[in-house]
Short mmCIF file of C-alpha atoms and ligand atoms in Angstrom, two decimals:
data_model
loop_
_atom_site.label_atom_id
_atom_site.label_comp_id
_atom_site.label_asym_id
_atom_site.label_seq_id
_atom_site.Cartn_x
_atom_site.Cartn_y
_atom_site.Cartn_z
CA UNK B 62 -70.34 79.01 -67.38
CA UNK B 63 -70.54 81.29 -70.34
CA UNK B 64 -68.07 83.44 -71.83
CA UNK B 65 -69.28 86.72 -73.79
CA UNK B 66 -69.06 85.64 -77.45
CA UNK B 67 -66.66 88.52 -78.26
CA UNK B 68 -64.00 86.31 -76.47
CA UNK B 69 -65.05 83.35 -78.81
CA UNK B 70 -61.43 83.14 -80.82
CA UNK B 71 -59.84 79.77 -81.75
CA UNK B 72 -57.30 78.86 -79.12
CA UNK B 73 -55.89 76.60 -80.62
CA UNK B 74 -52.02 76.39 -81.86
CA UNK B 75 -51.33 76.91 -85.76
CA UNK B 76 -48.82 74.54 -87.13
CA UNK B 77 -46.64 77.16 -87.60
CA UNK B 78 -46.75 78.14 -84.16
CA UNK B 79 -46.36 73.99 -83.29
CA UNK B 80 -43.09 73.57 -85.52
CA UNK B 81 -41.80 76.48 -84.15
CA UNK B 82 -42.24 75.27 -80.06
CA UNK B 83 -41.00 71.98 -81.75
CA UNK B 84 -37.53 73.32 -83.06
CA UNK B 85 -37.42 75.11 -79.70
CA UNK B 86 -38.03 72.40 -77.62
CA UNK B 87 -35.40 70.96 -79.60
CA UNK B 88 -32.62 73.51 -78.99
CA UNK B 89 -32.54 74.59 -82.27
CA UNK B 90 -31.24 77.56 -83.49
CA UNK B 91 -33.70 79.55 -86.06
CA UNK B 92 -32.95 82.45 -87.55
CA UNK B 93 -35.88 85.19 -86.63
CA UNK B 94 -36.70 87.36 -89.49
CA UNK B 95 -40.07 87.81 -87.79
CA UNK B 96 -38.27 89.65 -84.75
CA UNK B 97 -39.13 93.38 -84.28
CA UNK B 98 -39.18 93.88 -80.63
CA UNK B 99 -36.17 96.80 -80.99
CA UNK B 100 -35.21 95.66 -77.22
CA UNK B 101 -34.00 92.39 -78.91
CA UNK B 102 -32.37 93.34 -81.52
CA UNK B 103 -28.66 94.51 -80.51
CA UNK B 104 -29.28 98.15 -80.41
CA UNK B 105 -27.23 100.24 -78.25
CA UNK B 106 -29.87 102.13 -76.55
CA UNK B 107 -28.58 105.26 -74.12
CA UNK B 108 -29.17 103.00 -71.01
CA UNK B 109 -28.18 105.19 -68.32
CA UNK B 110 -29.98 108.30 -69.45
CA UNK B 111 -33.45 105.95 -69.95
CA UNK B 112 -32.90 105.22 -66.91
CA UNK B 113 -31.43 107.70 -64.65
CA UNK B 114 -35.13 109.94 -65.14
CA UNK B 115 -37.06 106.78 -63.37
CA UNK B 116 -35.19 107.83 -60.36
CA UNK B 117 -36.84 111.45 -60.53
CA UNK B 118 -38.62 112.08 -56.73
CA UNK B 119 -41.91 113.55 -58.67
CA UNK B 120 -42.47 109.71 -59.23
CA UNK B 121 -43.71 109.58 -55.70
CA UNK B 122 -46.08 112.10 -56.21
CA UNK B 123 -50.07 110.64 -57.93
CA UNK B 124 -51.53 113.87 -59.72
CA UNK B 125 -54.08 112.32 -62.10
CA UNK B 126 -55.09 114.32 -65.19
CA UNK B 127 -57.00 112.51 -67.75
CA UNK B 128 -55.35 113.61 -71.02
CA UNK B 129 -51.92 113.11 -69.31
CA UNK B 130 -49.51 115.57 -67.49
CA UNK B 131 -48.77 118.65 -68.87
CA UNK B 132 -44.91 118.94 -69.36
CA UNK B 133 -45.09 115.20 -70.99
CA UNK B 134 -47.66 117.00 -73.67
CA UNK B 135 -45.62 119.97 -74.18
CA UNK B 136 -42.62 116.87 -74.86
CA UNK B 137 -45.02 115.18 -77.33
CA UNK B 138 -45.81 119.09 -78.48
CA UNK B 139 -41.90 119.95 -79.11
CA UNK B 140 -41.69 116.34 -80.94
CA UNK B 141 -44.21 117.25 -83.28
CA UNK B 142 -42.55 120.64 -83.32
CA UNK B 143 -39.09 119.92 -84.59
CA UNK B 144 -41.37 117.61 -87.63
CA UNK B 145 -42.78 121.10 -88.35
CA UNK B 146 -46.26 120.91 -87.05
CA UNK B 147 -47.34 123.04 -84.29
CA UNK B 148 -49.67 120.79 -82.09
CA UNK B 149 -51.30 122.47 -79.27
CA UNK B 150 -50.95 120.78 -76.16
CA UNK B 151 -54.84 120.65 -75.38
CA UNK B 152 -54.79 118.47 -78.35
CA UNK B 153 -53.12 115.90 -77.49
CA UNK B 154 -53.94 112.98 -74.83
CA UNK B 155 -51.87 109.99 -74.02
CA UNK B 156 -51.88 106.46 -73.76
CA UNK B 157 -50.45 103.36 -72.07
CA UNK B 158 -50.45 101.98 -75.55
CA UNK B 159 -51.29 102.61 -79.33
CA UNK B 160 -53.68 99.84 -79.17
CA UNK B 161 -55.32 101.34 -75.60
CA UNK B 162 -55.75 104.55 -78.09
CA UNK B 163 -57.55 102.84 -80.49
CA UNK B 164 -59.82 100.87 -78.01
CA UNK B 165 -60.46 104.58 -76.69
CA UNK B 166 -61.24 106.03 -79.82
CA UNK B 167 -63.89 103.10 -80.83
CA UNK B 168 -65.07 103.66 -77.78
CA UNK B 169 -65.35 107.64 -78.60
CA UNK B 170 -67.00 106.94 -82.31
CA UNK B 171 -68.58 103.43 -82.71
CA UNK B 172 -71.56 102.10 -80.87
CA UNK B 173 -72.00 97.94 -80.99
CA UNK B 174 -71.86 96.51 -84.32
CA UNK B 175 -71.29 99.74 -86.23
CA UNK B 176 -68.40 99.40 -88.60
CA UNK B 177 -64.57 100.88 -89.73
CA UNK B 178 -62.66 100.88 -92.45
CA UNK B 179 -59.79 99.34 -92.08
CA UNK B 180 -56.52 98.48 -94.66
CA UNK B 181 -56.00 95.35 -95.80
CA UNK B 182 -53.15 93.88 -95.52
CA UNK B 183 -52.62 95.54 -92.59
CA UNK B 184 -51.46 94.93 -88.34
CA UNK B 185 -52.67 91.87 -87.73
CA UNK B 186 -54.23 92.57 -84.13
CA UNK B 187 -56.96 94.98 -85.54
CA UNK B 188 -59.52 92.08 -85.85
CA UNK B 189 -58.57 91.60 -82.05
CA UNK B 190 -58.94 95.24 -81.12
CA UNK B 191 -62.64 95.38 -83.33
CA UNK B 192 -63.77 92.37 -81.41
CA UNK B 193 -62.72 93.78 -78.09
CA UNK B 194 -64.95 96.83 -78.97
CA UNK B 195 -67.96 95.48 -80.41
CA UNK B 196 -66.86 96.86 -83.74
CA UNK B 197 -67.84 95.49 -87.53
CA UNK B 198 -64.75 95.26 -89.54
CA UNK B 199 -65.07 96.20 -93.08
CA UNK B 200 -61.90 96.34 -95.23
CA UNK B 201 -60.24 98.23 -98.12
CA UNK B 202 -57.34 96.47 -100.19
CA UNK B 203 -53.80 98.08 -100.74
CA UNK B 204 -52.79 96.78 -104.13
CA UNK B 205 -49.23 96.95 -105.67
CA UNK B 206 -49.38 98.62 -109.25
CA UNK B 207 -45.88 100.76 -108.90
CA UNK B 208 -46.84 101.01 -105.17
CA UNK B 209 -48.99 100.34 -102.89
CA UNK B 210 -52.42 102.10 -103.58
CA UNK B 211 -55.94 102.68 -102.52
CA UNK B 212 -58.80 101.63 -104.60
CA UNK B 213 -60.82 104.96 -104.32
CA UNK B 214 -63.59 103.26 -105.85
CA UNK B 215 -63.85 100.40 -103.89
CA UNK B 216 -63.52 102.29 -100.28
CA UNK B 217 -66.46 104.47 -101.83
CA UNK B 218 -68.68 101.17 -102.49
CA UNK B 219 -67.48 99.33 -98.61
CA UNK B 220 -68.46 102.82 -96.85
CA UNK B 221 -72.12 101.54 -95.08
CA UNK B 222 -74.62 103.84 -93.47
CA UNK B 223 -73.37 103.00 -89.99
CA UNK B 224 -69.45 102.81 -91.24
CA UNK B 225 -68.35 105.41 -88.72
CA UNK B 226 -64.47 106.14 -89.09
CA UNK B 227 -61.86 105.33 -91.64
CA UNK B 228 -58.33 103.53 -90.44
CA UNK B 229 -54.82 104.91 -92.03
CA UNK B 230 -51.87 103.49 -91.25
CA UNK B 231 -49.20 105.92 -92.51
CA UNK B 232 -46.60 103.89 -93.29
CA UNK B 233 -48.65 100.79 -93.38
CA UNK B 234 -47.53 97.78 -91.58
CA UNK B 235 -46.50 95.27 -93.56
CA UNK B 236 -46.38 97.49 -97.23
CA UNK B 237 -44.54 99.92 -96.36
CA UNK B 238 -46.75 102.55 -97.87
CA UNK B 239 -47.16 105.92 -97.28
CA UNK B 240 -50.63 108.13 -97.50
CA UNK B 241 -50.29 110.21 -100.61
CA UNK B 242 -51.17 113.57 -101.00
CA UNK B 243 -53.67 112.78 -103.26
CA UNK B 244 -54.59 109.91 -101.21
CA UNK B 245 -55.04 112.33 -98.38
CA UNK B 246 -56.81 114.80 -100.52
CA UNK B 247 -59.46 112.77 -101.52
CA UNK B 248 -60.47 111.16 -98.72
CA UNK B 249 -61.07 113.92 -96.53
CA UNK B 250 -63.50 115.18 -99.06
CA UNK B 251 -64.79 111.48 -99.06
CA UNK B 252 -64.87 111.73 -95.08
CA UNK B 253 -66.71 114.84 -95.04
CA UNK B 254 -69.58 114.11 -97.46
CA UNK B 255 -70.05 110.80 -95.75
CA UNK B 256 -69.39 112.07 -91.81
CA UNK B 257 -66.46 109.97 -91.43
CA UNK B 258 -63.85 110.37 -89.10
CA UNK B 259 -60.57 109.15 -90.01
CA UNK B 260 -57.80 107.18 -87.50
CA UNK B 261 -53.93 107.68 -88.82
CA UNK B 262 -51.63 105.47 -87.24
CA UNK B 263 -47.99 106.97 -87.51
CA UNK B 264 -45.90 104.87 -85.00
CA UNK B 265 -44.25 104.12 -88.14
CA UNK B 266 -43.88 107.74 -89.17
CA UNK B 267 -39.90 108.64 -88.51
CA UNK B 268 -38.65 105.29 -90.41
CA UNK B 269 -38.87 106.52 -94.19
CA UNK B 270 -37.10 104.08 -96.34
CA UNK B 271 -37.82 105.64 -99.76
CA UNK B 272 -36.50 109.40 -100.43
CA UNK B 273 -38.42 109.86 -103.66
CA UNK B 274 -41.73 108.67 -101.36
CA UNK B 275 -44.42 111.52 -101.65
CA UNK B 276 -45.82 110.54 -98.46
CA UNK B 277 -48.34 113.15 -95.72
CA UNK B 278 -48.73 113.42 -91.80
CA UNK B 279 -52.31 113.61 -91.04
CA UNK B 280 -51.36 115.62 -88.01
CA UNK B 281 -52.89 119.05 -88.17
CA UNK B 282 -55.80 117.67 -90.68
CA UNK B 283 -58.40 120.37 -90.62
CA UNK B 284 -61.12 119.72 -92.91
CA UNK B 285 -62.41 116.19 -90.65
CA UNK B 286 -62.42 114.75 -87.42
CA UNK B 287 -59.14 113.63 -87.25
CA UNK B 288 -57.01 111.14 -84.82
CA UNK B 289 -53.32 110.85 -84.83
CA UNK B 290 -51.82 107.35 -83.41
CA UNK B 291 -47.93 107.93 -82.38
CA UNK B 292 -45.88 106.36 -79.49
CA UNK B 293 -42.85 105.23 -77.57
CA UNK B 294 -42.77 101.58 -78.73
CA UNK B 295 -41.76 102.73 -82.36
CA UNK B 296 -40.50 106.41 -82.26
CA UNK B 297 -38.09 105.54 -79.20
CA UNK B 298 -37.91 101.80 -79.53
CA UNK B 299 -39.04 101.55 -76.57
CA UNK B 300 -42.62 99.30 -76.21
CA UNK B 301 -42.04 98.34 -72.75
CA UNK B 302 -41.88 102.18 -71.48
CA UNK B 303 -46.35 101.88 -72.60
CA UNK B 304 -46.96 105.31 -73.83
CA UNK B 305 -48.57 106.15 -77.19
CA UNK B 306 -50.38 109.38 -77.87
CA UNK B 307 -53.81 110.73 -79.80
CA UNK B 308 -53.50 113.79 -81.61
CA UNK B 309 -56.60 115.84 -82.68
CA UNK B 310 -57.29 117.77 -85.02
CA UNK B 311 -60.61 119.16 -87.44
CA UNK B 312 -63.50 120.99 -87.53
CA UNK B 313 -63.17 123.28 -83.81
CA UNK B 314 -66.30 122.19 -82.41
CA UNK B 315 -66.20 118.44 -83.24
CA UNK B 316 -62.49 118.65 -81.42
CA UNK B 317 -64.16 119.83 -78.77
CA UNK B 318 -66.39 117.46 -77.92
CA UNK B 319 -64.23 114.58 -79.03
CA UNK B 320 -61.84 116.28 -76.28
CA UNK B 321 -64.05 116.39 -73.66
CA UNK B 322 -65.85 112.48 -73.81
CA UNK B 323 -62.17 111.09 -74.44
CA UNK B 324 -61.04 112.71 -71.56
CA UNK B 325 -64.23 110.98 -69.15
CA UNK B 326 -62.61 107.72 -70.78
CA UNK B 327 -58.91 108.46 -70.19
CA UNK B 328 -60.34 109.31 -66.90
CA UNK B 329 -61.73 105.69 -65.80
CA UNK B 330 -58.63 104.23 -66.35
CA UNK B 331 -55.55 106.64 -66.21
CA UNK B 332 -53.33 104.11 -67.41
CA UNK B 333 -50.42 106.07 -68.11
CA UNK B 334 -47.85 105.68 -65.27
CA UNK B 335 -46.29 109.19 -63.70
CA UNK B 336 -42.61 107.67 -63.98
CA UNK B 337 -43.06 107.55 -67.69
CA UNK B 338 -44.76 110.44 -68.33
CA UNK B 339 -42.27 112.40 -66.28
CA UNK B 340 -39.46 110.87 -67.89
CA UNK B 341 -41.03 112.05 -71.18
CA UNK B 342 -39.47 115.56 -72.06
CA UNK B 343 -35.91 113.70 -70.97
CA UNK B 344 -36.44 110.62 -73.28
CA UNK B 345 -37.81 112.21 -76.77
CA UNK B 346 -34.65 114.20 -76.99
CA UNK B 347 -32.96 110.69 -77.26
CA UNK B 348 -34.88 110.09 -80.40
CA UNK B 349 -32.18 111.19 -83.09
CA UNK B 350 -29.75 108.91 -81.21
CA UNK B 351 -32.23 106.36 -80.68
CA UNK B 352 -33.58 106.47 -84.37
CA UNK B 353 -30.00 106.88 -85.87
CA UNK B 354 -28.89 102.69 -84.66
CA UNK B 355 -31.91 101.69 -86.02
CA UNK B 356 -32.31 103.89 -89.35
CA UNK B 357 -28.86 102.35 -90.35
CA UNK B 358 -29.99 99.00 -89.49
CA UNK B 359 -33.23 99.07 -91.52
CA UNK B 360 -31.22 101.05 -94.58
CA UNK B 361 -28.46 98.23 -94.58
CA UNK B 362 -31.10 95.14 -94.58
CA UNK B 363 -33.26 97.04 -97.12
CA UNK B 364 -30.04 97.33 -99.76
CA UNK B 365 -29.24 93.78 -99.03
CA UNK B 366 -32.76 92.43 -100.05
CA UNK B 367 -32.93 94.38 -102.67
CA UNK B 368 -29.67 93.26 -104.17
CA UNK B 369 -30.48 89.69 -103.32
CA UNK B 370 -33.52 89.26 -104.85
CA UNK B 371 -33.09 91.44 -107.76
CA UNK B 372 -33.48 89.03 -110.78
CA UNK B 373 -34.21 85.96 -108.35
CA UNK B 374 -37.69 83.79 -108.19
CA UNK B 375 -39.57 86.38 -105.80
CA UNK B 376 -40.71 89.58 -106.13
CA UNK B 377 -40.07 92.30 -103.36
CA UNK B 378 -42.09 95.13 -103.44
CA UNK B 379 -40.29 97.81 -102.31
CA UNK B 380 -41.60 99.53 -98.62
CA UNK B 381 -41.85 102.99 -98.99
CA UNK B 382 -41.02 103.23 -94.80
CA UNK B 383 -41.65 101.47 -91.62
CA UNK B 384 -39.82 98.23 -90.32
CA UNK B 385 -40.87 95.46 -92.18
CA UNK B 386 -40.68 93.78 -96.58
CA UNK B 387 -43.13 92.33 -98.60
CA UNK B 388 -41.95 89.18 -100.53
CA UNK B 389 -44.04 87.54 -103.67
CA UNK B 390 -43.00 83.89 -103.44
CA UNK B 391 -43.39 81.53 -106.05
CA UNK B 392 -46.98 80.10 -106.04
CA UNK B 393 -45.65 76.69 -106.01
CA UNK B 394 -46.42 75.71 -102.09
CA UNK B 395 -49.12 77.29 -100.10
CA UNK B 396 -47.54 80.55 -98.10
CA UNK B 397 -47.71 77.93 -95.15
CA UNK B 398 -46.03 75.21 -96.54
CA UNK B 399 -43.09 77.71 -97.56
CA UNK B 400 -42.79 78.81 -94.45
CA UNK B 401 -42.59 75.19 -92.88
CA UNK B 402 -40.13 74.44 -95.15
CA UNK B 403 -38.25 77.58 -94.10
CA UNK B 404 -38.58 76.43 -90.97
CA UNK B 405 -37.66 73.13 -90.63
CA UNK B 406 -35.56 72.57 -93.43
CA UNK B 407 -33.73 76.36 -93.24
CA UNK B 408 -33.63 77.36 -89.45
CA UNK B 409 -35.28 80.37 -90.98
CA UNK B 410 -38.31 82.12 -89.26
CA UNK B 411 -40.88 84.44 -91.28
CA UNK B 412 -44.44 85.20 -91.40
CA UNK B 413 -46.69 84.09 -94.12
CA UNK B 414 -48.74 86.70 -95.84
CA UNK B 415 -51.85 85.61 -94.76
CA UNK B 416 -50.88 86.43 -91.10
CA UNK B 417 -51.69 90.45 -92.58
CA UNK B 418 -54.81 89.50 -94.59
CA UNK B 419 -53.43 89.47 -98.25
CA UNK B 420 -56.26 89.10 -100.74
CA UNK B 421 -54.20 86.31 -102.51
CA UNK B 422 -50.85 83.89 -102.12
CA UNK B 423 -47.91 83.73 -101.97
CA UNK B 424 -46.46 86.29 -99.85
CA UNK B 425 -43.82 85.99 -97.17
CA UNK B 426 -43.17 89.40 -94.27
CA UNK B 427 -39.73 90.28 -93.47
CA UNK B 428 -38.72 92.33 -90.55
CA UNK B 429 -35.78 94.98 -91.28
CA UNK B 430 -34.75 95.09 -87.70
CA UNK B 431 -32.91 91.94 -86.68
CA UNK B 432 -28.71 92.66 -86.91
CA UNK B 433 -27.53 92.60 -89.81
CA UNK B 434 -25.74 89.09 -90.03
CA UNK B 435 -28.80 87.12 -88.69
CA UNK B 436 -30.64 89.23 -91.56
CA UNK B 437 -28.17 88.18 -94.07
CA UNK B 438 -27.78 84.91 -93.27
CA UNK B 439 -31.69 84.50 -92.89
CA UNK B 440 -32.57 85.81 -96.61
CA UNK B 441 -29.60 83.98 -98.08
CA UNK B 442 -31.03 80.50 -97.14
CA UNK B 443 -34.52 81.55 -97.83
CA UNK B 444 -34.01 83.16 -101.27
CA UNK B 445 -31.60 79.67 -101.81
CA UNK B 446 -35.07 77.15 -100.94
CA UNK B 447 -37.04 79.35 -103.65
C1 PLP J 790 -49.33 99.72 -87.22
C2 PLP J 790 -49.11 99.48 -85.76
N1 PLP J 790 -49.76 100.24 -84.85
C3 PLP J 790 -49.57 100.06 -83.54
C4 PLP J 790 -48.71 99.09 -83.07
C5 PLP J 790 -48.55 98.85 -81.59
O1 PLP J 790 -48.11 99.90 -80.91
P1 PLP J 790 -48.15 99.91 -79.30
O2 PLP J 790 -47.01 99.05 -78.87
O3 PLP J 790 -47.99 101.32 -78.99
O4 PLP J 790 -49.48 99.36 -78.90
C6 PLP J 790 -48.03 98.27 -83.96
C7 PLP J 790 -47.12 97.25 -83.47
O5 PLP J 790 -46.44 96.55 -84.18
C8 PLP J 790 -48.23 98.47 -85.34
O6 PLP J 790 -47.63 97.69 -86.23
#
């Protein structure tokens, strides 16, 4: 029996991954500063109204549209609204998920082998999605100077004659950083000399940490072929609901055609479930609520860190928004065999840098969202081991 080669990963367990199942095994309790599933992290969510719309009778009703329902994209529409940018609904098409929307859009852009762009360090599953989709991952590095930048130079030199579209993620997950206006500037002049179309991921978008950050939407991009990535599991907190969304912008006629092949896709698999999408225009109205718990939560653990390590042996480089802190760790161990030590000798859970593709060691990835006295407790035993 053969399996198509795209599928050829290493199954494996890391030994990470083993001590962890160990210490579980064992009963013992660890400290998870790796956890940023919102659902499991103490919020207080507005239960009943979530889920008093699932009981809504249009749920027994099937009316498949490819690009989604329309009331749940006027919803996504007024969202993008009250952020100031008028979206028209024919522009946008949803999702079960952010990573179904970028499966749909290699789909839409990149025939087999052909190549992105993607950040590095950056979300962790894109090597996953680029297998999945037959698509050649080339990189560009992030590098701290006093924040995290793009090397124009060096995306100019990776751009190939079959690189076909250029990945954002705006904030970037695990930096933190923002796209700049500059930034933004000149890469859709880039984009247009070289026929480019550019992918922004903004699940992270409504989590600024930074005030002074000079950071741009992408929504609304006119001057290239442009894709938006937004969605429940971030703006709401609320990945188990599976709804993301693509918004499109650029040139009219590209938009146009992009429209009309991504809705045949959407179409063979209209993954989006009517309960959801109906509940929609009920649940984004939650989202200052929502967002509030969870703004607090990710301000408090920021200050802490910051205070902690401020004159200490590591290095944090300060996110400019999203949900998660980069740590420079003394060079001394591996990133691994810190975070075995962490692990076994601590109770303490992070990732290790290279889990995000960091061009060099030692780096450790913090998630802001765990409550506040598993956070504290956490960094306080991990800056202590350093
Ligand atoms: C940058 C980024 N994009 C997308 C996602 C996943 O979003 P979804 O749950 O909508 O697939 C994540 C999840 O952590 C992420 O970090």
């Amino acid at each position: 029996m053969k399996f198509a080669k795209r599928t050829d990963w290493p199954l494996s367990s890391n030994r990470i991954t083993v001590a962890m199942e160990d210490l579980r095994r064992d009963g013992a309790a660890v400290l998870d500063l790796t956890e940023s599933n919102p659902t499991r992290c103490g919020f207080a969510f507005p239960n009943e109204m979530i889920l008093k719309s699932l009981g809504n009778e249009d749920n027994l009703r099937y009316e498949p549209l490819p690009q989604g329902s329309v009331r749940a994209r006027e919803a996504v529409g007024g969202y993008y609204m009250a952020k100031g940018f008028d979206v028209s609904v024919e522009n946008i098409i949803l999702t079960s998920s952010t990573s179904e929307a970028y499966s749909y859009l290699f789909r839409l852009l990149v025939n087999a082998g052909e190549r992105v762009l993607f950040p590095r360090p950056s979300y962790p599953l894109f090597q996953f999605l680029g297998d999945l989709n037959d698509v050649h991952l080339d990189f560009y590095t992030l590098t701290y100077t006093d924040r995290w930048g793009m090397d124009f130079d060096q995306i100019r030199r990776n751009i190939q004659t079959d690189t076909r579209a250029l990945v954002l993620v705006n904030p970037n997950n695990p930096t933190g950083s923002f796209v700049a206006k500059k930034e933004k500037e000149w890469l859709n002049a880039l984009c247009r000399e070289r026929n480019l179309s550019i992918i922004c991921d903004e699940v992270f978008g409504d989590f600024p940490l930074d005030p002074t950050a000079q950071g741009v939407s992408l929504v609304n991009n006119g001057d290239v072929l442009t894709f938006v990535l937004g969605g429940l599991s971030k703006t709401l907190g609320l990945p188990q609901m599976k709804l993301s969304w693509i918004i499109l912008s650029g040139p009219a006629a590209l938009v146009k055609t992009a429209r009309e092949r991504l809705e045949i896709i959407a179409d063979t698999y209209l993954s989006v479930s009517a309960p959801v999408q109906n509940s929609l225009e009920r649940w984004l109205p939650l989202k200052d609520q929502i967002q509030g718990g969870m703004r607090a939560r990710l301000k408090r653990n920021l200050q802490f860190l910051k205070e902690k390590a401020r004159g200490g042996p590591c290095r944090l480089f300060e996110p400019e928004g999203g949900w998660y802190a980069v740590l420079k760790i003394p060079p001394t161990l591996s990133e691994e065999e810190w975070v075995l030590k962490f692990l076994r000798k601590d109770r303490v859970f992070v990732h290790p840098g290279y889990f995000f593709d960091f061009d060099d060691e030692a780096f450790i990835v913090v998630s802001l969202l765990p409550p506040e006295e598993v956070f504290e407790a956490g960094i306080s035993r991990v800056l202590k081991r350093m």
